[in-house]
Amino acid sequence: MVVAEAVHSAVAAGQPVSLVGFLNDALPRGEILQRVPVLGRFEDWPELDENILFVPAVQKVQDMPRRVQRIEGLSIPDQRWCSVIHPSAVVASDVQVGVGAFIGSCATVQPESRIGRFASLRAGAMLGHHCVVGDHGYVGPNATMCGRSVLREAAHLGPGAVLLDSKVMGRYSIAGIAAAVTKDVPEFTVVFGNPARRVGWVKRLQRS
């Protein structure tokens, strides 16, 4: 719904885009969300006109291993993904933004930063210079990445959290609400507090 509202805002700002519908695994075809219908399940994407592009909105704390697998498993070609940047976001001219990324309202991204494929920056997120958000990474509302800090694949920086300069959060790691991350965080690790300390782990997918 957040991404859909950003598209509506882009339309209101005069950008040549429109929201035509959702693909959704849980709701029936035809149900109305944000004034547009559910068009089918994720696997139904080949049925849609080739001029229709997709942007994922599936980030969920503690569930990213499964959700990354779900999105990547669809084998949607890069040319069918788009990125959505809210008109109120401030993104430096040299920032690299990957396909399928979302940058929310009032977010700020400073020069030389890189936003990976399917990454999500929520409202008020602040990225300093030379920051890197890996594929499927998530920067929560009003969270801050200080200069040269890094989120690896599907890492999650919670609302109001701060990642110190040049520190790295490993793959699928999580920093909780308002955490102050002053040290590197290993992959699949959950940290919380000020300063942030390990409080748990993210469950890895079982290999088939």
JSON list of C-alpha atoms in Angstrom, two decimals:
[
{"chain": "A", "resi": 1, "resn": "MET", "atom": "CA", "xyz": [0.00, 0.00, 0.00]},
{"chain": "A", "resi": 2, "resn": "VAL", "atom": "CA", "xyz": [2.91, 2.36, 0.74]},
{"chain": "A", "resi": 3, "resn": "VAL", "atom": "CA", "xyz": [4.46, 1.78, -2.68]},
{"chain": "A", "resi": 4, "resn": "ALA", "atom": "CA", "xyz": [1.06, 2.15, -4.35]},
{"chain": "A", "resi": 5, "resn": "GLU", "atom": "CA", "xyz": [0.52, 5.51, -2.65]},
{"chain": "A", "resi": 6, "resn": "ALA", "atom": "CA", "xyz": [3.93, 6.66, -3.89]},
{"chain": "A", "resi": 7, "resn": "VAL", "atom": "CA", "xyz": [2.83, 5.82, -7.44]},
{"chain": "A", "resi": 8, "resn": "HIS", "atom": "CA", "xyz": [-0.37, 7.86, -6.93]},
{"chain": "A", "resi": 9, "resn": "SER", "atom": "CA", "xyz": [1.81, 10.76, -5.71]},
{"chain": "A", "resi": 10, "resn": "ALA", "atom": "CA", "xyz": [3.98, 10.45, -8.81]},
{"chain": "A", "resi": 11, "resn": "VAL", "atom": "CA", "xyz": [0.87, 10.64, -10.99]},
{"chain": "A", "resi": 12, "resn": "ALA", "atom": "CA", "xyz": [-0.30, 13.75, -9.13]},
{"chain": "A", "resi": 13, "resn": "ALA", "atom": "CA", "xyz": [3.15, 15.29, -9.71]},
{"chain": "A", "resi": 14, "resn": "GLY", "atom": "CA", "xyz": [2.74, 14.82, -13.45]},
{"chain": "A", "resi": 15, "resn": "GLN", "atom": "CA", "xyz": [5.00, 11.83, -13.96]},
{"chain": "A", "resi": 16, "resn": "PRO", "atom": "CA", "xyz": [4.00, 9.54, -16.89]},
{"chain": "A", "resi": 17, "resn": "VAL", "atom": "CA", "xyz": [3.11, 6.50, -14.78]},
{"chain": "A", "resi": 18, "resn": "SER", "atom": "CA", "xyz": [-0.05, 4.82, -13.55]},
{"chain": "A", "resi": 19, "resn": "LEU", "atom": "CA", "xyz": [-0.94, 2.06, -11.11]},
{"chain": "A", "resi": 20, "resn": "VAL", "atom": "CA", "xyz": [-2.87, -0.69, -12.88]},
{"chain": "A", "resi": 21, "resn": "GLY", "atom": "CA", "xyz": [-3.11, -3.35, -10.18]},
{"chain": "A", "resi": 22, "resn": "PHE", "atom": "CA", "xyz": [-1.48, -5.82, -7.82]},
{"chain": "A", "resi": 23, "resn": "LEU", "atom": "CA", "xyz": [-0.21, -9.35, -7.97]},
{"chain": "A", "resi": 24, "resn": "ASN", "atom": "CA", "xyz": [-1.01, -10.95, -4.63]},
{"chain": "A", "resi": 25, "resn": "ASP", "atom": "CA", "xyz": [-0.76, -14.51, -3.35]},
{"chain": "A", "resi": 26, "resn": "ALA", "atom": "CA", "xyz": [-3.29, -14.03, -0.55]},
{"chain": "A", "resi": 27, "resn": "LEU", "atom": "CA", "xyz": [-6.18, -12.06, -2.07]},
{"chain": "A", "resi": 28, "resn": "PRO", "atom": "CA", "xyz": [-8.58, -13.18, -4.84]},
{"chain": "A", "resi": 29, "resn": "ARG", "atom": "CA", "xyz": [-8.37, -11.84, -8.37]},
{"chain": "A", "resi": 30, "resn": "GLY", "atom": "CA", "xyz": [-10.58, -8.77, -8.73]},
{"chain": "A", "resi": 31, "resn": "GLU", "atom": "CA", "xyz": [-10.41, -7.55, -5.13]},
{"chain": "A", "resi": 32, "resn": "ILE", "atom": "CA", "xyz": [-9.82, -3.79, -4.99]},
{"chain": "A", "resi": 33, "resn": "LEU", "atom": "CA", "xyz": [-6.81, -2.26, -3.23]},
{"chain": "A", "resi": 34, "resn": "GLN", "atom": "CA", "xyz": [-5.79, 1.40, -3.51]},
{"chain": "A", "resi": 35, "resn": "ARG", "atom": "CA", "xyz": [-8.48, 1.89, -6.16]},
{"chain": "A", "resi": 36, "resn": "VAL", "atom": "CA", "xyz": [-7.11, -0.82, -8.46]},
{"chain": "A", "resi": 37, "resn": "PRO", "atom": "CA", "xyz": [-7.74, -4.59, -8.70]},
{"chain": "A", "resi": 38, "resn": "VAL", "atom": "CA", "xyz": [-5.75, -7.64, -7.77]},
{"chain": "A", "resi": 39, "resn": "LEU", "atom": "CA", "xyz": [-4.72, -9.05, -11.17]},
{"chain": "A", "resi": 40, "resn": "GLY", "atom": "CA", "xyz": [-3.73, -12.53, -9.99]},
{"chain": "A", "resi": 41, "resn": "ARG", "atom": "CA", "xyz": [-1.01, -14.39, -8.13]},
{"chain": "A", "resi": 42, "resn": "PHE", "atom": "CA", "xyz": [2.71, -13.71, -8.56]},
{"chain": "A", "resi": 43, "resn": "GLU", "atom": "CA", "xyz": [3.03, -16.53, -11.09]},
{"chain": "A", "resi": 44, "resn": "ASP", "atom": "CA", "xyz": [0.46, -14.83, -13.32]},
{"chain": "A", "resi": 45, "resn": "TRP", "atom": "CA", "xyz": [2.90, -12.10, -14.33]},
{"chain": "A", "resi": 46, "resn": "PRO", "atom": "CA", "xyz": [3.46, -13.49, -17.89]},
{"chain": "A", "resi": 47, "resn": "GLU", "atom": "CA", "xyz": [-0.25, -12.96, -18.62]},
{"chain": "A", "resi": 48, "resn": "LEU", "atom": "CA", "xyz": [0.06, -9.20, -18.32]},
{"chain": "A", "resi": 49, "resn": "ASP", "atom": "CA", "xyz": [0.86, -6.80, -21.16]},
{"chain": "A", "resi": 50, "resn": "GLU", "atom": "CA", "xyz": [4.58, -6.40, -21.79]},
{"chain": "A", "resi": 51, "resn": "ASN", "atom": "CA", "xyz": [4.26, -2.65, -21.12]},
{"chain": "A", "resi": 52, "resn": "ILE", "atom": "CA", "xyz": [3.27, -3.35, -17.51]},
{"chain": "A", "resi": 53, "resn": "LEU", "atom": "CA", "xyz": [6.23, -3.22, -15.13]},
{"chain": "A", "resi": 54, "resn": "PHE", "atom": "CA", "xyz": [6.54, -4.57, -11.59]},
{"chain": "A", "resi": 55, "resn": "VAL", "atom": "CA", "xyz": [7.92, -3.37, -8.29]},
{"chain": "A", "resi": 56, "resn": "PRO", "atom": "CA", "xyz": [8.02, -5.76, -5.32]},
{"chain": "A", "resi": 57, "resn": "ALA", "atom": "CA", "xyz": [6.77, -4.76, -1.89]},
{"chain": "A", "resi": 58, "resn": "VAL", "atom": "CA", "xyz": [7.41, -7.88, 0.15]},
{"chain": "A", "resi": 59, "resn": "GLN", "atom": "CA", "xyz": [9.94, -6.87, 2.82]},
{"chain": "A", "resi": 60, "resn": "LYS", "atom": "CA", "xyz": [9.04, -8.33, 6.22]},
{"chain": "A", "resi": 61, "resn": "VAL", "atom": "CA", "xyz": [11.31, -8.56, 9.22]},
{"chain": "A", "resi": 62, "resn": "GLN", "atom": "CA", "xyz": [12.44, -12.12, 10.09]},
{"chain": "A", "resi": 63, "resn": "ASP", "atom": "CA", "xyz": [10.92, -13.51, 6.86]},
{"chain": "A", "resi": 64, "resn": "MET", "atom": "CA", "xyz": [13.34, -12.26, 4.24]},
{"chain": "A", "resi": 65, "resn": "PRO", "atom": "CA", "xyz": [15.08, -15.57, 3.40]},
{"chain": "A", "resi": 66, "resn": "ARG", "atom": "CA", "xyz": [11.76, -16.98, 2.21]},
{"chain": "A", "resi": 67, "resn": "ARG", "atom": "CA", "xyz": [10.59, -13.80, 0.53]},
{"chain": "A", "resi": 68, "resn": "VAL", "atom": "CA", "xyz": [13.84, -13.28, -1.39]},
{"chain": "A", "resi": 69, "resn": "GLN", "atom": "CA", "xyz": [13.53, -16.85, -2.63]},
{"chain": "A", "resi": 70, "resn": "ARG", "atom": "CA", "xyz": [9.93, -16.15, -3.68]},
{"chain": "A", "resi": 71, "resn": "ILE", "atom": "CA", "xyz": [10.77, -13.05, -5.72]},
{"chain": "A", "resi": 72, "resn": "GLU", "atom": "CA", "xyz": [13.92, -14.44, -7.33]},
{"chain": "A", "resi": 73, "resn": "GLY", "atom": "CA", "xyz": [12.14, -17.69, -8.12]},
{"chain": "A", "resi": 74, "resn": "LEU", "atom": "CA", "xyz": [9.67, -15.92, -10.40]},
{"chain": "A", "resi": 75, "resn": "SER", "atom": "CA", "xyz": [12.43, -15.37, -13.00]},
{"chain": "A", "resi": 76, "resn": "ILE", "atom": "CA", "xyz": [10.98, -12.04, -14.08]},
{"chain": "A", "resi": 77, "resn": "PRO", "atom": "CA", "xyz": [13.48, -10.41, -16.50]},
{"chain": "A", "resi": 78, "resn": "ASP", "atom": "CA", "xyz": [15.12, -7.16, -15.43]},
{"chain": "A", "resi": 79, "resn": "GLN", "atom": "CA", "xyz": [13.36, -5.16, -18.14]},
{"chain": "A", "resi": 80, "resn": "ARG", "atom": "CA", "xyz": [10.00, -5.93, -16.54]},
{"chain": "A", "resi": 81, "resn": "TRP", "atom": "CA", "xyz": [10.99, -4.46, -13.16]},
{"chain": "A", "resi": 82, "resn": "CYS", "atom": "CA", "xyz": [10.77, -0.74, -12.38]},
{"chain": "A", "resi": 83, "resn": "SER", "atom": "CA", "xyz": [11.86, 1.44, -9.48]},
{"chain": "A", "resi": 84, "resn": "VAL", "atom": "CA", "xyz": [9.54, 3.81, -7.61]},
{"chain": "A", "resi": 85, "resn": "ILE", "atom": "CA", "xyz": [10.89, 7.03, -6.09]},
{"chain": "A", "resi": 86, "resn": "HIS", "atom": "CA", "xyz": [8.45, 9.23, -4.20]},
{"chain": "A", "resi": 87, "resn": "PRO", "atom": "CA", "xyz": [8.38, 12.79, -5.61]},
{"chain": "A", "resi": 88, "resn": "SER", "atom": "CA", "xyz": [9.34, 14.22, -2.20]},
{"chain": "A", "resi": 89, "resn": "ALA", "atom": "CA", "xyz": [12.51, 12.11, -1.90]},
{"chain": "A", "resi": 90, "resn": "VAL", "atom": "CA", "xyz": [15.88, 13.81, -2.43]},
{"chain": "A", "resi": 91, "resn": "VAL", "atom": "CA", "xyz": [18.29, 11.57, -4.32]},
{"chain": "A", "resi": 92, "resn": "ALA", "atom": "CA", "xyz": [21.70, 12.83, -5.43]},
{"chain": "A", "resi": 93, "resn": "SER", "atom": "CA", "xyz": [22.24, 12.84, -9.18]},
{"chain": "A", "resi": 94, "resn": "ASP", "atom": "CA", "xyz": [25.01, 10.22, -9.12]},
{"chain": "A", "resi": 95, "resn": "VAL", "atom": "CA", "xyz": [23.21, 7.66, -6.95]},
{"chain": "A", "resi": 96, "resn": "GLN", "atom": "CA", "xyz": [22.81, 4.23, -8.55]},
{"chain": "A", "resi": 97, "resn": "VAL", "atom": "CA", "xyz": [19.35, 2.72, -8.05]},
{"chain": "A", "resi": 98, "resn": "GLY", "atom": "CA", "xyz": [18.75, -0.93, -8.93]},
{"chain": "A", "resi": 99, "resn": "VAL", "atom": "CA", "xyz": [15.69, -2.37, -10.61]},
{"chain": "A", "resi": 100, "resn": "GLY", "atom": "CA", "xyz": [12.70, -2.99, -8.38]},
{"chain": "A", "resi": 101, "resn": "ALA", "atom": "CA", "xyz": [13.87, -0.54, -5.71]},
{"chain": "A", "resi": 102, "resn": "PHE", "atom": "CA", "xyz": [11.58, 1.74, -3.71]},
{"chain": "A", "resi": 103, "resn": "ILE", "atom": "CA", "xyz": [12.52, 5.10, -2.16]},
{"chain": "A", "resi": 104, "resn": "GLY", "atom": "CA", "xyz": [9.80, 6.53, 0.06]},
{"chain": "A", "resi": 105, "resn": "SER", "atom": "CA", "xyz": [8.59, 10.00, 0.93]},
{"chain": "A", "resi": 106, "resn": "CYS", "atom": "CA", "xyz": [11.09, 12.50, 2.36]},
{"chain": "A", "resi": 107, "resn": "ALA", "atom": "CA", "xyz": [13.97, 10.02, 2.13]},
{"chain": "A", "resi": 108, "resn": "THR", "atom": "CA", "xyz": [17.40, 11.52, 1.44]},
{"chain": "A", "resi": 109, "resn": "VAL", "atom": "CA", "xyz": [20.23, 9.75, -0.38]},
{"chain": "A", "resi": 110, "resn": "GLN", "atom": "CA", "xyz": [23.58, 11.53, -0.51]},
{"chain": "A", "resi": 111, "resn": "PRO", "atom": "CA", "xyz": [26.18, 11.37, -3.34]},
{"chain": "A", "resi": 112, "resn": "GLU", "atom": "CA", "xyz": [28.00, 8.21, -4.43]},
{"chain": "A", "resi": 113, "resn": "SER", "atom": "CA", "xyz": [25.52, 5.89, -2.70]},
{"chain": "A", "resi": 114, "resn": "ARG", "atom": "CA", "xyz": [24.26, 2.67, -4.29]},
{"chain": "A", "resi": 115, "resn": "ILE", "atom": "CA", "xyz": [20.81, 1.17, -3.85]},
{"chain": "A", "resi": 116, "resn": "GLY", "atom": "CA", "xyz": [20.53, -2.49, -4.83]},
{"chain": "A", "resi": 117, "resn": "ARG", "atom": "CA", "xyz": [17.90, -4.46, -6.66]},
{"chain": "A", "resi": 118, "resn": "PHE", "atom": "CA", "xyz": [14.55, -4.70, -4.83]},
{"chain": "A", "resi": 119, "resn": "ALA", "atom": "CA", "xyz": [15.84, -2.60, -1.92]},
{"chain": "A", "resi": 120, "resn": "SER", "atom": "CA", "xyz": [13.40, -0.46, 0.08]},
{"chain": "A", "resi": 121, "resn": "LEU", "atom": "CA", "xyz": [14.04, 2.91, 1.74]},
{"chain": "A", "resi": 122, "resn": "ARG", "atom": "CA", "xyz": [11.04, 3.97, 3.78]},
{"chain": "A", "resi": 123, "resn": "ALA", "atom": "CA", "xyz": [9.75, 7.45, 4.67]},
{"chain": "A", "resi": 124, "resn": "GLY", "atom": "CA", "xyz": [12.36, 9.77, 6.14]},
{"chain": "A", "resi": 125, "resn": "ALA", "atom": "CA", "xyz": [15.27, 7.36, 5.69]},
{"chain": "A", "resi": 126, "resn": "MET", "atom": "CA", "xyz": [18.64, 9.15, 5.56]},
{"chain": "A", "resi": 127, "resn": "LEU", "atom": "CA", "xyz": [21.68, 7.77, 3.72]},
{"chain": "A", "resi": 128, "resn": "GLY", "atom": "CA", "xyz": [25.01, 9.55, 3.93]},
{"chain": "A", "resi": 129, "resn": "HIS", "atom": "CA", "xyz": [27.61, 9.67, 1.17]},
{"chain": "A", "resi": 130, "resn": "HIS", "atom": "CA", "xyz": [29.01, 6.41, -0.26]},
{"chain": "A", "resi": 131, "resn": "CYS", "atom": "CA", "xyz": [26.43, 4.22, 1.47]},
{"chain": "A", "resi": 132, "resn": "VAL", "atom": "CA", "xyz": [25.53, 0.84, 0.01]},
{"chain": "A", "resi": 133, "resn": "VAL", "atom": "CA", "xyz": [22.20, -0.93, 0.37]},
{"chain": "A", "resi": 134, "resn": "GLY", "atom": "CA", "xyz": [22.41, -4.46, -1.00]},
{"chain": "A", "resi": 135, "resn": "ASP", "atom": "CA", "xyz": [19.78, -6.32, -2.98]},
{"chain": "A", "resi": 136, "resn": "HIS", "atom": "CA", "xyz": [16.53, -6.70, -1.00]},
{"chain": "A", "resi": 137, "resn": "GLY", "atom": "CA", "xyz": [17.92, -4.47, 1.76]},
{"chain": "A", "resi": 138, "resn": "TYR", "atom": "CA", "xyz": [15.56, -2.44, 3.95]},
{"chain": "A", "resi": 139, "resn": "VAL", "atom": "CA", "xyz": [16.07, 0.94, 5.61]},
{"chain": "A", "resi": 140, "resn": "GLY", "atom": "CA", "xyz": [13.15, 1.67, 7.91]},
{"chain": "A", "resi": 141, "resn": "PRO", "atom": "CA", "xyz": [11.29, 4.94, 8.50]},
{"chain": "A", "resi": 142, "resn": "ASN", "atom": "CA", "xyz": [13.58, 7.68, 9.87]},
{"chain": "A", "resi": 143, "resn": "ALA", "atom": "CA", "xyz": [16.54, 5.28, 10.03]},
{"chain": "A", "resi": 144, "resn": "THR", "atom": "CA", "xyz": [20.01, 6.63, 9.28]},
{"chain": "A", "resi": 145, "resn": "MET", "atom": "CA", "xyz": [22.98, 5.12, 7.48]},
{"chain": "A", "resi": 146, "resn": "CYS", "atom": "CA", "xyz": [26.04, 7.24, 8.17]},
{"chain": "A", "resi": 147, "resn": "GLY", "atom": "CA", "xyz": [28.68, 7.75, 5.49]},
{"chain": "A", "resi": 148, "resn": "ARG", "atom": "CA", "xyz": [30.22, 4.66, 3.87]},
{"chain": "A", "resi": 149, "resn": "SER", "atom": "CA", "xyz": [28.07, 2.26, 5.88]},
{"chain": "A", "resi": 150, "resn": "VAL", "atom": "CA", "xyz": [26.80, -0.92, 4.23]},
{"chain": "A", "resi": 151, "resn": "LEU", "atom": "CA", "xyz": [23.73, -3.15, 4.36]},
{"chain": "A", "resi": 152, "resn": "ARG", "atom": "CA", "xyz": [24.43, -6.49, 2.71]},
{"chain": "A", "resi": 153, "resn": "GLU", "atom": "CA", "xyz": [21.78, -8.58, 0.93]},
{"chain": "A", "resi": 154, "resn": "ALA", "atom": "CA", "xyz": [18.36, -8.42, 2.65]},
{"chain": "A", "resi": 155, "resn": "ALA", "atom": "CA", "xyz": [19.75, -6.77, 5.79]},
{"chain": "A", "resi": 156, "resn": "HIS", "atom": "CA", "xyz": [17.16, -4.80, 7.78]},
{"chain": "A", "resi": 157, "resn": "LEU", "atom": "CA", "xyz": [17.78, -1.47, 9.55]},
{"chain": "A", "resi": 158, "resn": "GLY", "atom": "CA", "xyz": [14.71, -0.90, 11.70]},
{"chain": "A", "resi": 159, "resn": "PRO", "atom": "CA", "xyz": [12.71, 2.33, 12.20]},
{"chain": "A", "resi": 160, "resn": "GLY", "atom": "CA", "xyz": [14.76, 5.05, 13.83]},
{"chain": "A", "resi": 161, "resn": "ALA", "atom": "CA", "xyz": [17.91, 2.91, 13.94]},
{"chain": "A", "resi": 162, "resn": "VAL", "atom": "CA", "xyz": [21.37, 4.32, 13.17]},
{"chain": "A", "resi": 163, "resn": "LEU", "atom": "CA", "xyz": [24.23, 2.51, 11.43]},
{"chain": "A", "resi": 164, "resn": "LEU", "atom": "CA", "xyz": [27.55, 4.19, 12.26]},
{"chain": "A", "resi": 165, "resn": "ASP", "atom": "CA", "xyz": [30.05, 5.35, 9.63]},
{"chain": "A", "resi": 166, "resn": "SER", "atom": "CA", "xyz": [31.73, 2.54, 7.68]},
{"chain": "A", "resi": 167, "resn": "LYS", "atom": "CA", "xyz": [29.99, -0.23, 9.68]},
{"chain": "A", "resi": 168, "resn": "VAL", "atom": "CA", "xyz": [28.57, -3.25, 7.88]},
{"chain": "A", "resi": 169, "resn": "MET", "atom": "CA", "xyz": [25.43, -5.26, 8.53]},
{"chain": "A", "resi": 170, "resn": "GLY", "atom": "CA", "xyz": [25.77, -8.76, 7.11]},
{"chain": "A", "resi": 171, "resn": "ARG", "atom": "CA", "xyz": [23.35, -10.67, 4.92]},
{"chain": "A", "resi": 172, "resn": "TYR", "atom": "CA", "xyz": [19.84, -11.07, 6.40]},
{"chain": "A", "resi": 173, "resn": "SER", "atom": "CA", "xyz": [20.87, -9.38, 9.64]},
{"chain": "A", "resi": 174, "resn": "ILE", "atom": "CA", "xyz": [18.40, -7.18, 11.56]},
{"chain": "A", "resi": 175, "resn": "ALA", "atom": "CA", "xyz": [18.86, -4.07, 13.68]},
{"chain": "A", "resi": 176, "resn": "GLY", "atom": "CA", "xyz": [15.76, -3.43, 15.79]},
{"chain": "A", "resi": 177, "resn": "ILE", "atom": "CA", "xyz": [13.82, -0.24, 16.37]},
{"chain": "A", "resi": 178, "resn": "ALA", "atom": "CA", "xyz": [16.04, 2.70, 17.39]},
{"chain": "A", "resi": 179, "resn": "ALA", "atom": "CA", "xyz": [19.15, 0.48, 17.62]},
{"chain": "A", "resi": 180, "resn": "ALA", "atom": "CA", "xyz": [22.52, 2.23, 17.65]},
{"chain": "A", "resi": 181, "resn": "VAL", "atom": "CA", "xyz": [24.75, -0.02, 15.54]},
{"chain": "A", "resi": 182, "resn": "THR", "atom": "CA", "xyz": [28.35, 0.83, 16.42]},
{"chain": "A", "resi": 183, "resn": "LYS", "atom": "CA", "xyz": [30.01, -2.43, 15.31]},
{"chain": "A", "resi": 184, "resn": "ASP", "atom": "CA", "xyz": [29.77, -4.72, 12.30]},
{"chain": "A", "resi": 185, "resn": "VAL", "atom": "CA", "xyz": [26.86, -7.17, 12.53]},
{"chain": "A", "resi": 186, "resn": "PRO", "atom": "CA", "xyz": [27.37, -10.78, 11.36]},
{"chain": "A", "resi": 187, "resn": "GLU", "atom": "CA", "xyz": [24.97, -12.28, 8.83]},
{"chain": "A", "resi": 188, "resn": "PHE", "atom": "CA", "xyz": [21.64, -13.69, 10.08]},
{"chain": "A", "resi": 189, "resn": "THR", "atom": "CA", "xyz": [22.13, -11.91, 13.43]},
{"chain": "A", "resi": 190, "resn": "VAL", "atom": "CA", "xyz": [19.50, -9.80, 15.24]},
{"chain": "A", "resi": 191, "resn": "VAL", "atom": "CA", "xyz": [20.77, -6.85, 17.30]},
{"chain": "A", "resi": 192, "resn": "PHE", "atom": "CA", "xyz": [18.92, -4.36, 19.48]},
{"chain": "A", "resi": 193, "resn": "GLY", "atom": "CA", "xyz": [19.62, -1.54, 21.91]},
{"chain": "A", "resi": 194, "resn": "ASN", "atom": "CA", "xyz": [22.06, 1.33, 22.40]},
{"chain": "A", "resi": 195, "resn": "PRO", "atom": "CA", "xyz": [24.73, 0.27, 21.78]},
{"chain": "A", "resi": 196, "resn": "ALA", "atom": "CA", "xyz": [23.25, -2.60, 19.77]},
{"chain": "A", "resi": 197, "resn": "ARG", "atom": "CA", "xyz": [23.89, -6.11, 21.09]},
{"chain": "A", "resi": 198, "resn": "ARG", "atom": "CA", "xyz": [22.97, -9.54, 19.77]},
{"chain": "A", "resi": 199, "resn": "VAL", "atom": "CA", "xyz": [19.54, -10.70, 20.90]},
{"chain": "A", "resi": 200, "resn": "GLY", "atom": "CA", "xyz": [18.82, -13.51, 18.42]},
{"chain": "A", "resi": 201, "resn": "TRP", "atom": "CA", "xyz": [19.19, -14.97, 14.95]},
{"chain": "A", "resi": 202, "resn": "VAL", "atom": "CA", "xyz": [17.26, -15.08, 11.71]},
{"chain": "A", "resi": 203, "resn": "LYS", "atom": "CA", "xyz": [16.24, -18.60, 10.72]},
{"chain": "A", "resi": 204, "resn": "ARG", "atom": "CA", "xyz": [17.99, -19.85, 7.60]},
{"chain": "A", "resi": 205, "resn": "LEU", "atom": "CA", "xyz": [16.06, -21.70, 4.93]},
{"chain": "A", "resi": 206, "resn": "GLN", "atom": "CA", "xyz": [16.43, -25.45, 4.95]},
{"chain": "A", "resi": 207, "resn": "ARG", "atom": "CA", "xyz": [18.18, -26.76, 1.84]},
{"chain": "A", "resi": 208, "resn": "SER", "atom": "CA", "xyz": [16.05, -29.10, -0.18]}
]
